[in-house]
CSV table of C-alpha atoms and ligand atoms in Angstrom, one decimal:
chain,number,residue,atom,x,y,z
S,1,UNK,CA,52.3,-53.9,-172.0
S,2,UNK,CA,55.8,-55.5,-172.2
S,3,UNK,CA,57.2,-58.5,-170.5
S,4,UNK,CA,60.7,-59.8,-170.1
S,5,UNK,CA,61.4,-63.4,-169.2
S,6,UNK,CA,64.9,-63.8,-167.8
S,7,UNK,CA,67.3,-66.7,-167.8
S,8,UNK,CA,65.0,-69.4,-169.0
S,9,UNK,CA,66.0,-72.6,-170.7
S,10,UNK,CA,64.0,-72.1,-173.9
S,11,UNK,CA,62.9,-75.5,-175.3
S,12,UNK,CA,61.2,-75.8,-178.6
S,13,UNK,CA,60.7,-78.8,-180.9
S,14,UNK,CA,64.0,-77.8,-182.6
S,15,UNK,CA,66.1,-76.0,-179.9
S,16,UNK,CA,67.2,-76.0,-176.3
S,17,UNK,CA,69.2,-73.0,-175.0
S,18,UNK,CA,69.3,-70.4,-172.2
S,19,UNK,CA,68.0,-67.0,-173.2
S,20,UNK,CA,65.9,-64.0,-172.2
S,21,UNK,CA,62.7,-63.4,-174.1
S,22,UNK,CA,61.1,-60.0,-174.6
S,23,UNK,CA,57.5,-59.5,-175.5
S,24,UNK,CA,55.8,-56.4,-176.7
S,25,UNK,CA,52.0,-56.6,-176.3
S,26,UNK,CA,51.1,-60.1,-177.4
S,27,UNK,CA,54.1,-60.9,-179.6
S,28,UNK,CA,57.7,-62.1,-179.0
S,29,UNK,CA,59.9,-59.4,-180.4
S,30,UNK,CA,63.5,-60.2,-179.2
S,31,UNK,CA,65.3,-63.3,-178.0
S,32,UNK,CA,68.8,-63.0,-176.8
S,33,UNK,CA,71.4,-63.5,-174.1
S,34,UNK,CA,71.0,-61.2,-171.1
S,35,UNK,CA,68.7,-58.7,-172.7
S,36,UNK,CA,68.7,-55.3,-170.9
S,37,UNK,CA,65.3,-53.9,-172.0
S,38,UNK,CA,63.0,-52.2,-169.6
S,39,UNK,CA,59.7,-54.0,-169.3
S,40,UNK,CA,56.4,-53.6,-167.4
S,41,UNK,CA,56.7,-57.1,-166.0
S,42,UNK,CA,59.8,-59.2,-165.4
S,43,UNK,CA,59.6,-63.0,-164.8
S,44,UNK,CA,62.7,-64.6,-163.4
S,45,UNK,CA,62.7,-68.1,-165.0
S,46,UNK,CA,66.1,-69.3,-164.0
S,47,UNK,CA,66.1,-73.0,-163.4
S,48,UNK,CA,62.9,-73.5,-165.3
S,49,UNK,CA,62.0,-74.5,-168.9
S,50,UNK,CA,60.3,-72.0,-171.0
S,51,UNK,CA,58.0,-74.0,-173.3
S,52,UNK,CA,55.6,-72.9,-176.0
S,53,UNK,CA,52.1,-72.8,-174.8
S,54,UNK,CA,50.3,-76.1,-175.5
S,55,UNK,CA,48.0,-76.6,-178.4
S,56,UNK,CA,45.2,-79.1,-177.6
S,57,UNK,CA,43.5,-79.9,-180.8
S,58,UNK,CA,40.8,-82.2,-179.3
S,59,UNK,CA,38.5,-80.8,-176.7
S,60,UNK,CA,34.8,-81.0,-176.1
S,61,UNK,CA,33.8,-77.9,-174.2
S,62,UNK,CA,30.0,-77.4,-174.0
S,63,UNK,CA,29.6,-80.6,-176.1
S,64,UNK,CA,26.0,-81.8,-176.3
S,65,UNK,CA,26.3,-85.6,-176.2
S,66,UNK,CA,22.6,-86.2,-176.6
S,67,UNK,CA,21.5,-87.0,-173.1
S,68,UNK,CA,23.7,-84.4,-171.4
S,69,UNK,CA,26.3,-81.7,-172.0
S,70,UNK,CA,30.0,-81.9,-171.0
S,71,UNK,CA,30.5,-80.4,-167.6
S,72,UNK,CA,33.2,-77.9,-168.7
S,73,UNK,CA,32.2,-75.0,-170.9
S,74,UNK,CA,34.6,-72.5,-172.3
S,75,UNK,CA,34.8,-70.7,-169.0
S,76,UNK,CA,35.8,-73.5,-166.7
S,77,UNK,CA,37.5,-75.6,-169.4
S,78,UNK,CA,39.9,-73.0,-170.6
S,79,UNK,CA,40.9,-72.1,-167.0
S,80,UNK,CA,41.7,-75.7,-166.4
S,81,UNK,CA,43.6,-75.9,-169.7
S,82,UNK,CA,45.7,-72.8,-168.6
S,83,UNK,CA,46.7,-74.5,-165.3
S,84,UNK,CA,48.1,-77.3,-167.5
S,85,UNK,CA,50.1,-74.9,-169.8
S,86,UNK,CA,47.7,-75.2,-172.7
S,87,UNK,CA,47.1,-71.8,-174.3
S,88,UNK,CA,45.2,-72.8,-177.4
S,89,UNK,CA,42.4,-75.3,-177.9
S,90,UNK,CA,40.6,-76.5,-181.0
S,91,UNK,CA,37.1,-77.3,-179.9
S,92,UNK,CA,34.4,-79.1,-181.8
S,93,UNK,CA,31.5,-77.3,-183.3
S,94,UNK,CA,29.0,-79.9,-184.0
S,95,UNK,CA,26.5,-79.8,-186.8
S,96,UNK,CA,23.1,-80.8,-185.7
S,97,UNK,CA,21.3,-82.8,-188.4
S,98,UNK,CA,19.7,-80.4,-190.9
S,99,UNK,CA,21.9,-77.5,-189.6
S,100,UNK,CA,23.9,-75.4,-191.9
S,101,UNK,CA,27.7,-75.7,-191.1
S,102,UNK,CA,28.1,-72.0,-190.7
S,103,UNK,CA,25.3,-72.0,-188.0
S,104,UNK,CA,27.1,-74.7,-186.1
S,105,UNK,CA,30.3,-72.6,-186.2
S,106,UNK,CA,28.4,-69.5,-185.1
S,107,UNK,CA,26.9,-71.4,-182.2
S,108,UNK,CA,30.4,-72.4,-181.1
S,109,UNK,CA,31.6,-68.9,-181.3
S,110,UNK,CA,28.7,-67.7,-179.2
S,111,UNK,CA,29.6,-70.3,-176.6
S,112,UNK,CA,33.1,-69.1,-176.3
S,113,UNK,CA,32.3,-65.4,-176.3
S,114,UNK,CA,33.2,-63.6,-173.0
S,115,UNK,CA,34.3,-66.9,-171.5
S,116,UNK,CA,37.5,-68.3,-173.0
S,117,UNK,CA,40.6,-67.3,-171.1
S,118,UNK,CA,43.0,-68.7,-173.8
S,119,UNK,CA,42.8,-68.6,-177.6
S,120,UNK,CA,40.6,-71.0,-179.4
S,121,UNK,CA,39.6,-72.3,-182.8
S,122,UNK,CA,37.0,-74.8,-184.0
S,123,UNK,CA,36.7,-77.9,-186.0
S,124,UNK,CA,33.4,-78.4,-187.8
S,125,UNK,CA,31.9,-81.8,-187.1
S,126,UNK,CA,30.0,-82.9,-190.2
S,127,UNK,CA,27.1,-85.3,-189.4
S,128,UNK,CA,24.8,-84.5,-192.3
S,129,UNK,CA,26.2,-83.8,-195.7
S,130,UNK,CA,22.7,-83.2,-197.2
S,131,UNK,CA,22.3,-80.1,-195.1
S,132,UNK,CA,25.9,-79.0,-195.1
S,133,UNK,CA,26.7,-79.0,-198.8
S,134,UNK,CA,30.3,-79.6,-199.9
S,135,UNK,CA,30.6,-75.9,-201.0
S,136,UNK,CA,30.3,-74.9,-197.3
S,137,UNK,CA,33.6,-76.7,-196.7
S,138,UNK,CA,35.2,-74.2,-199.1
S,139,UNK,CA,33.5,-71.3,-197.5
S,140,UNK,CA,34.5,-72.3,-194.0
S,141,UNK,CA,38.1,-73.0,-195.0
S,142,UNK,CA,38.3,-69.5,-196.6
S,143,UNK,CA,37.2,-68.1,-193.2
S,144,UNK,CA,39.8,-70.1,-191.2
S,145,UNK,CA,37.9,-73.3,-190.2
S,146,UNK,CA,40.4,-75.7,-191.8
S,147,UNK,CA,39.6,-79.0,-190.1
S,148,UNK,CA,36.6,-81.3,-190.2
S,149,UNK,CA,35.7,-84.1,-187.9
S,150,UNK,CA,33.8,-87.2,-188.9
S,151,UNK,CA,32.7,-90.2,-186.9
S,152,UNK,CA,32.7,-93.8,-188.1
S,153,UNK,CA,31.1,-94.8,-184.8
S,154,UNK,CA,27.8,-93.9,-183.1
S,155,UNK,CA,25.4,-95.0,-185.9
S,156,UNK,CA,22.1,-93.1,-186.0
S,157,UNK,CA,23.7,-90.2,-184.1
S,158,UNK,CA,27.0,-88.9,-185.3
S,159,UNK,CA,28.2,-91.6,-187.8
S,160,UNK,CA,28.6,-90.7,-191.4
S,161,UNK,CA,28.7,-93.3,-194.2
S,162,UNK,CA,31.7,-94.1,-196.4
S,163,UNK,CA,30.3,-92.2,-199.3
S,164,UNK,CA,30.0,-89.0,-197.2
S,165,UNK,CA,33.5,-89.5,-195.8
S,166,UNK,CA,34.9,-90.0,-199.3
S,167,UNK,CA,33.3,-86.8,-200.7
S,168,UNK,CA,34.2,-84.7,-197.7
S,169,UNK,CA,37.8,-86.0,-197.7
S,170,UNK,CA,38.1,-85.2,-201.4
S,171,UNK,CA,36.8,-81.6,-201.0
S,172,UNK,CA,38.7,-80.9,-197.8
S,173,UNK,CA,41.9,-82.0,-199.5
S,174,UNK,CA,41.3,-79.7,-202.4
S,175,UNK,CA,41.0,-76.6,-200.1
S,176,UNK,CA,43.7,-77.4,-197.5
S,177,UNK,CA,41.4,-78.6,-194.7
S,178,UNK,CA,42.3,-81.7,-192.7
S,179,UNK,CA,39.8,-84.4,-191.9
S,180,UNK,CA,39.9,-85.8,-188.4
S,181,UNK,CA,38.4,-89.2,-188.1
S,182,UNK,CA,37.0,-91.1,-185.1
S,183,UNK,CA,37.8,-94.5,-186.4
S,184,UNK,CA,35.8,-97.4,-184.9
S,185,UNK,CA,33.4,-99.7,-186.8
S,186,UNK,CA,30.2,-98.4,-185.2
S,187,UNK,CA,27.7,-100.8,-186.7
S,188,UNK,CA,29.6,-103.9,-185.5
S,189,UNK,CA,30.2,-102.4,-182.1
S,190,UNK,CA,26.4,-101.8,-181.9
S,191,UNK,CA,25.8,-105.5,-182.5
S,192,UNK,CA,28.3,-106.4,-179.7
S,193,UNK,CA,26.7,-103.9,-177.3
S,194,UNK,CA,23.1,-105.1,-178.0
S,195,UNK,CA,24.2,-108.7,-177.6
S,196,UNK,CA,25.8,-107.9,-174.2
S,197,UNK,CA,22.8,-106.0,-173.0
S,198,UNK,CA,20.5,-108.9,-174.1
S,199,UNK,CA,22.6,-111.2,-171.9
S,200,UNK,CA,22.0,-108.9,-169.0
S,201,UNK,CA,25.6,-107.5,-169.0
S,202,UNK,CA,24.7,-103.9,-168.1
S,203,UNK,CA,27.5,-102.6,-165.9
S,204,UNK,CA,30.1,-100.1,-167.2
S,205,UNK,CA,32.9,-102.7,-167.5
S,206,UNK,CA,31.1,-103.9,-170.6
S,207,UNK,CA,31.9,-100.7,-172.4
S,208,UNK,CA,35.5,-101.9,-172.6
S,209,UNK,CA,34.6,-105.4,-173.6
S,210,UNK,CA,32.3,-104.4,-176.5
S,211,UNK,CA,34.7,-102.2,-178.4
S,212,UNK,CA,37.5,-104.4,-179.6
S,213,UNK,CA,40.9,-103.2,-181.0
S,214,UNK,CA,40.0,-104.7,-184.4
S,215,UNK,CA,36.9,-102.5,-184.7
S,216,UNK,CA,39.3,-99.5,-184.5
S,217,UNK,CA,41.9,-101.1,-186.8
S,218,UNK,CA,39.4,-101.9,-189.4
S,219,UNK,CA,38.0,-98.4,-189.5
S,220,UNK,CA,41.5,-96.9,-189.5
S,221,UNK,CA,42.3,-99.1,-192.5
S,222,UNK,CA,39.1,-98.1,-194.3
S,223,UNK,CA,39.6,-94.4,-193.7
S,224,UNK,CA,43.1,-94.6,-195.0
S,225,UNK,CA,41.9,-96.3,-198.2
S,226,UNK,CA,39.1,-93.6,-198.6
S,227,UNK,CA,41.7,-90.8,-198.1
S,228,UNK,CA,44.0,-92.4,-200.6
S,229,UNK,CA,41.2,-92.7,-203.2
S,230,UNK,CA,40.3,-89.0,-202.4
S,231,UNK,CA,44.0,-88.1,-202.7
S,232,UNK,CA,43.8,-86.3,-199.4
S,233,UNK,CA,45.5,-86.3,-196.1
S,234,UNK,CA,43.8,-87.7,-193.0
S,235,UNK,CA,44.3,-87.4,-189.3
S,236,UNK,CA,43.1,-90.0,-186.7
S,237,UNK,CA,41.9,-88.8,-183.4
S,238,UNK,CA,42.4,-90.7,-180.1
S,239,UNK,CA,44.3,-93.6,-181.6
S,240,UNK,CA,44.4,-96.2,-178.8
S,241,UNK,CA,46.0,-99.5,-179.9
S,242,UNK,CA,48.8,-101.2,-181.7
S,243,UNK,CA,46.6,-102.6,-184.4
S,244,UNK,CA,45.3,-99.2,-185.5
S,245,UNK,CA,48.8,-97.8,-185.2
S,246,UNK,CA,50.1,-100.5,-187.6
S,247,UNK,CA,47.6,-99.2,-190.2
S,248,UNK,CA,48.9,-95.7,-189.8
S,249,UNK,CA,52.6,-96.8,-189.8
S,250,UNK,CA,52.0,-98.9,-192.9
S,251,UNK,CA,50.4,-96.0,-194.7
S,252,UNK,CA,53.1,-93.5,-193.7
S,253,UNK,CA,55.7,-96.0,-194.9
S,254,UNK,CA,54.0,-96.0,-198.3
S,255,UNK,CA,54.4,-92.2,-198.2
S,256,UNK,CA,50.8,-91.3,-197.5
S,257,UNK,CA,50.0,-88.1,-195.6
S,258,UNK,CA,48.4,-90.0,-192.7
S,259,UNK,CA,48.6,-88.5,-189.2
S,260,UNK,CA,47.4,-89.5,-185.8
S,261,UNK,CA,47.1,-88.4,-182.2
S,262,UNK,CA,46.9,-90.4,-179.0
S,263,UNK,CA,45.9,-89.2,-175.6
S,264,UNK,CA,47.4,-89.4,-172.1
S,265,UNK,CA,44.8,-91.9,-170.9
S,266,UNK,CA,46.0,-94.5,-173.5
S,267,UNK,CA,49.6,-93.9,-172.5
S,268,UNK,CA,49.1,-94.1,-168.7
S,269,UNK,CA,45.9,-96.2,-168.0
S,270,UNK,CA,44.9,-99.6,-169.1
S,271,UNK,CA,41.9,-101.9,-169.4
S,272,UNK,CA,42.5,-103.6,-166.1
S,273,UNK,CA,40.1,-100.9,-164.7
S,274,UNK,CA,37.3,-102.7,-166.4
S,275,UNK,CA,37.9,-105.7,-164.1
S,276,UNK,CA,35.9,-103.8,-161.5
S,277,UNK,CA,32.3,-104.4,-162.1
S,278,UNK,CA,31.0,-101.6,-159.9
S,279,UNK,CA,29.5,-98.4,-161.2
S,280,UNK,CA,32.8,-96.6,-160.3
S,281,UNK,CA,34.1,-98.0,-163.6
S,282,UNK,CA,31.8,-95.5,-165.4
S,283,UNK,CA,34.7,-93.0,-164.9
S,284,UNK,CA,36.5,-95.0,-167.6
S,285,UNK,CA,33.7,-95.1,-170.1
S,286,UNK,CA,35.5,-93.2,-172.8
S,287,UNK,CA,35.9,-94.1,-176.5
S,288,UNK,CA,37.8,-95.9,-177.7
S,289,UNK,CA,38.1,-97.7,-174.4
S,290,UNK,CA,41.3,-98.2,-172.4
S,291,UNK,CA,43.4,-101.1,-173.9
S,292,UNK,CA,45.5,-103.8,-172.3
S,293,UNK,CA,48.8,-102.4,-171.0
S,294,UNK,CA,50.8,-104.1,-173.8
S,295,UNK,CA,49.7,-101.3,-176.2
S,296,UNK,CA,51.4,-98.6,-174.3
S,297,UNK,CA,54.9,-99.5,-175.5
S,298,UNK,CA,53.7,-99.3,-179.1
S,299,UNK,CA,52.1,-95.9,-178.6
S,300,UNK,CA,55.4,-94.6,-177.0
S,301,UNK,CA,57.3,-96.1,-179.9
S,302,UNK,CA,55.0,-94.4,-182.3
S,303,UNK,CA,55.5,-91.0,-180.6
S,304,UNK,CA,59.3,-91.4,-180.8
S,305,UNK,CA,59.4,-92.5,-184.4
S,306,UNK,CA,56.8,-89.9,-185.6
S,307,UNK,CA,54.2,-92.5,-186.6
S,308,UNK,CA,52.1,-90.6,-184.0
S,309,UNK,CA,52.5,-86.8,-184.2
S,310,UNK,CA,50.3,-85.4,-181.5
S,311,UNK,CA,49.1,-86.0,-177.9
S,312,UNK,CA,45.7,-84.3,-177.4
S,313,UNK,CA,43.4,-84.8,-174.4
S,314,UNK,CA,40.0,-85.6,-175.9
S,315,UNK,CA,38.8,-83.7,-172.9
S,316,UNK,CA,35.1,-84.7,-172.7
S,317,UNK,CA,34.1,-84.5,-169.0
S,318,UNK,CA,30.9,-85.8,-167.4
S,319,UNK,CA,30.4,-85.9,-163.7
S,320,UNK,CA,30.3,-89.4,-162.2
S,321,UNK,CA,27.3,-88.3,-160.1
S,322,UNK,CA,24.4,-87.0,-162.1
S,323,UNK,CA,25.8,-87.4,-165.6
S,324,UNK,CA,27.5,-90.8,-165.9
S,325,UNK,CA,24.6,-92.2,-163.7
S,326,UNK,CA,22.3,-91.7,-166.7
S,327,UNK,CA,23.6,-95.2,-167.6
S,328,UNK,CA,23.2,-96.7,-164.2
S,329,UNK,CA,21.3,-99.6,-165.6
S,330,UNK,CA,22.7,-99.7,-169.1
S,331,UNK,CA,26.3,-99.1,-169.9
S,332,UNK,CA,25.5,-98.0,-173.4
S,333,UNK,CA,23.6,-95.0,-172.0
S,334,UNK,CA,26.6,-93.7,-170.0
S,335,UNK,CA,27.9,-90.5,-171.7
S,336,UNK,CA,31.2,-91.4,-173.3
S,337,UNK,CA,34.2,-89.3,-172.4
S,338,UNK,CA,36.7,-88.4,-169.7
S,339,UNK,CA,38.4,-85.3,-168.3
S,340,UNK,CA,42.0,-84.5,-169.1
S,341,UNK,CA,42.5,-80.9,-170.3
S,342,UNK,CA,44.5,-79.9,-167.2
S,343,UNK,CA,47.2,-82.5,-166.9
S,344,UNK,CA,48.5,-83.3,-170.4
S,345,UNK,CA,51.9,-81.5,-169.9
S,346,UNK,CA,52.5,-82.7,-166.4
S,347,UNK,CA,51.8,-86.3,-167.4
S,348,UNK,CA,53.9,-86.1,-170.5
S,349,UNK,CA,56.8,-84.6,-168.7
S,350,UNK,CA,56.8,-87.0,-165.7
S,351,UNK,CA,55.6,-90.2,-167.4
S,352,UNK,CA,57.1,-89.4,-170.8
S,353,UNK,CA,60.3,-87.4,-170.5
S,354,UNK,CA,61.4,-88.3,-166.9
S,355,UNK,CA,60.5,-92.0,-167.6
S,356,UNK,CA,62.7,-92.0,-170.7
S,357,UNK,CA,60.0,-92.6,-173.4
S,358,UNK,CA,60.5,-89.3,-175.3
S,359,UNK,CA,63.0,-86.4,-175.3
S,360,UNK,CA,62.1,-83.0,-173.9
S,361,UNK,CA,62.0,-81.5,-177.4
S,362,UNK,CA,59.9,-84.3,-178.7
S,363,UNK,CA,57.5,-83.7,-175.9
S,364,UNK,CA,57.2,-80.0,-177.0
S,365,UNK,CA,56.7,-81.2,-180.5
S,366,UNK,CA,53.7,-83.4,-179.7
S,367,UNK,CA,52.3,-81.0,-177.1
S,368,UNK,CA,52.4,-77.8,-179.1
S,369,UNK,CA,54.4,-77.6,-182.3
S,370,UNK,CA,52.9,-80.3,-184.6
S,371,UNK,CA,49.3,-79.7,-183.5
S,372,UNK,CA,49.9,-76.0,-184.4
S,373,UNK,CA,51.3,-77.0,-187.8
S,374,UNK,CA,48.7,-79.6,-188.7
S,375,UNK,CA,45.9,-77.3,-187.7
S,376,UNK,CA,47.1,-74.2,-189.5
S,377,UNK,CA,48.5,-72.1,-186.6
S,378,UNK,CA,52.2,-72.4,-187.0
S,379,UNK,CA,54.5,-70.4,-186.4
S,380,UNK,CA,52.0,-68.1,-184.7
S,381,UNK,CA,51.4,-70.9,-182.2
S,382,UNK,CA,53.5,-73.9,-181.2
S,383,UNK,CA,56.9,-72.4,-180.9
S,384,UNK,CA,59.0,-69.6,-179.3
S,385,UNK,CA,60.3,-67.3,-182.0
S,386,UNK,CA,60.4,-63.7,-183.0
S,387,UNK,CA,57.0,-62.9,-184.4
S,388,UNK,CA,55.2,-65.8,-182.6
S,389,UNK,CA,52.4,-65.2,-180.1
S,390,UNK,CA,53.7,-64.8,-176.6
S,391,UNK,CA,52.1,-67.9,-175.2
S,392,UNK,CA,54.5,-69.8,-172.8
S,393,UNK,CA,54.7,-72.1,-169.9
S,394,UNK,CA,57.3,-71.6,-167.3
S,395,UNK,CA,57.8,-75.2,-166.2
S,396,UNK,CA,59.8,-76.1,-163.1
S,397,UNK,CA,61.4,-79.6,-163.6
S,398,UNK,CA,62.2,-79.8,-159.9
S,399,UNK,CA,58.7,-79.1,-158.8
S,400,UNK,CA,56.0,-81.7,-158.2
S,401,UNK,CA,52.3,-82.0,-159.0
S,402,UNK,CA,49.7,-84.1,-157.2
S,403,UNK,CA,46.5,-84.7,-159.1
S,404,UNK,CA,43.2,-84.7,-157.3
S,405,UNK,CA,39.6,-83.9,-158.0
S,406,UNK,CA,39.7,-81.9,-154.8
S,407,UNK,CA,42.2,-79.4,-156.2
S,408,UNK,CA,41.9,-79.6,-160.0
S,409,UNK,CA,40.2,-76.8,-161.9
S,410,UNK,CA,38.1,-79.0,-164.3
S,411,UNK,CA,34.4,-78.9,-163.4
S,412,UNK,CA,34.1,-82.6,-162.9
S,413,UNK,CA,33.9,-84.7,-159.7
S,414,UNK,CA,36.6,-87.2,-160.4
S,415,UNK,CA,40.1,-87.5,-161.9
S,416,UNK,CA,41.4,-90.3,-164.0
S,417,UNK,CA,44.7,-89.9,-162.1
S,418,UNK,CA,43.5,-89.4,-158.5
S,419,UNK,CA,46.4,-89.2,-156.1
S,420,UNK,CA,49.1,-89.4,-158.8
S,421,UNK,CA,52.3,-87.6,-157.8
S,422,UNK,CA,54.2,-86.3,-160.8
S,423,UNK,CA,57.7,-84.8,-161.2
S,424,UNK,CA,57.6,-81.2,-162.5
S,425,UNK,CA,55.1,-78.4,-162.1
S,426,UNK,CA,53.6,-75.6,-164.1
S,427,UNK,CA,54.8,-72.3,-162.4
S,428,UNK,CA,53.6,-69.5,-164.7
S,429,UNK,CA,51.5,-69.5,-167.9
S,430,UNK,CA,51.6,-66.6,-170.2
S,431,UNK,CA,48.9,-66.1,-172.9
S,432,UNK,CA,49.1,-63.3,-175.5
S,433,UNK,CA,51.8,-61.6,-173.4
S,434,UNK,CA,50.1,-61.7,-170.0
S,435,UNK,CA,50.4,-64.0,-167.1
S,436,UNK,CA,47.2,-65.9,-166.7
S,437,UNK,CA,48.4,-68.5,-164.1
S,438,UNK,CA,51.0,-67.7,-161.5
S,439,UNK,CA,52.2,-70.0,-158.8
S,440,UNK,CA,48.9,-71.9,-158.7
S,441,UNK,CA,46.6,-68.8,-158.9
S,442,UNK,CA,44.5,-67.9,-161.9
S,443,UNK,CA,45.2,-64.2,-162.8
S,444,UNK,CA,43.7,-64.2,-166.3
S,445,UNK,CA,40.4,-62.8,-167.6
S,446,UNK,CA,37.4,-64.4,-169.0
S,447,UNK,CA,36.8,-63.2,-172.5
S,448,UNK,CA,40.5,-62.5,-173.1
S,449,UNK,CA,40.9,-65.6,-175.3
S,450,UNK,CA,40.8,-64.8,-179.0
S,451,UNK,CA,39.2,-66.7,-181.8
S,452,UNK,CA,41.9,-67.9,-184.2
S,453,UNK,CA,41.1,-68.0,-187.9
S,454,UNK,CA,43.4,-70.6,-189.1
S,455,UNK,CA,45.5,-71.1,-192.3
S,456,UNK,CA,45.4,-74.3,-194.3
S,457,UNK,CA,46.6,-77.4,-192.6
S,458,UNK,CA,50.4,-77.6,-192.7
S,459,UNK,CA,52.3,-80.8,-192.7
S,460,UNK,CA,55.2,-81.5,-190.5
T,501,LIG,O1,34.7,-90.9,-175.3
T,501,LIG,C1,34.8,-89.9,-176.0
T,501,LIG,N1,36.0,-89.8,-176.7
T,501,LIG,N2,33.8,-89.1,-176.2
T,501,LIG,C2,33.8,-87.9,-176.9
T,501,LIG,C3,33.4,-88.1,-178.3
T,501,LIG,C4,34.5,-88.7,-179.1
T,501,LIG,O2,34.4,-89.8,-179.5
T,501,LIG,O3,35.5,-88.0,-179.3
T,502,LIG,ZN1,35.9,-89.6,-181.0
T,503,LIG,ZN1,36.7,-86.6,-178.7
């Protein structure tokens, strides 16, 4: 199977030029001006950008949150990702307490089998070091699982203590794995939550009011110190506020290998949604919570100056009806998380590039290139180059996208961006050399997505 993409404006993190791109099977083999090579399929991309397929390193497909499971599994979630130009996800394989790390990875692989329409990899979430000995970190790294997630929040469920974090950071650094940290001071947040509930404050708006910025900044500071003592790199997931970003910026200024992602919801939404005390606000029960709008300028500044390197989605969808309602009488029982896997590119283009916050190439960098590098998939993923996987988005900058739960492909009954009209539209998405989305129609195949065994984490 061969594919020729004609006349596109090829935009990578480094380059921006008009070219034709020829693909043999699943790999880019030739890039040049006006290629005249016969192909099984030809896509005329004149007037469009040809971008590398997105790499989303933070998704919770089939994630068991305790009381319920995210509403998207690999089948629905990867279709939705494809509609947003994402062609690779790194999903979380969560160790249950007492479970061997390998068993958690195997469970994740089984969950993807026959379902994923795009390529996928897995982070291992360590919740219990006693069961998952440090040696298993080496074994998994050798097999291509080169990132580890640890939580400093959710005590008694997912949280690990500082001693565990330190030891895991140390071992991960030695074998080229990257530790991804959910940085919030969980025990202090739990005190604030219990206090609010005792005062009868049970509605979802209290989720936002009981998780202060300083709880995130303190944990970020602590994790940076632990990583420095362990002489290892560290990556912060879903960084949401200026105070946490200051910690990352300070560490980077000292030359430390500290990296961080933010998410579209922190760039485009703010904590004013928590002014509404109705249960509808449960839509915004995600962690860390949305912050006052003043933080957004800092996050955009961080993306421009490379203090933030990645925009991921933290796609963690729960339906408002039937799932979020588990916490109808107690906001602390509402499953935490929000949907986002489908609209990362469209939001970044319209609200980031068109709005003048970041350049087009920088958008590609944070959407695809740097996540591919940090998570050991570059240059196979994250760029358009001879030898790279043929994963692309044909993006029409003159199109438009209207977001609605009525038309999105995520298996969730609301959108965080209901009714938003954005500049630009995904026209065609190619994964492993085949179109999987074409003019709004899914033309891919469940099970066609491949598991990606990753290299050691690479630094940008
Ligand atoms: O609210 C969120 N982000 N839920 C998913 C779990 C996590 O903290 O990443
Ligand atoms: Zn988290
Ligand atoms: Zn998450």
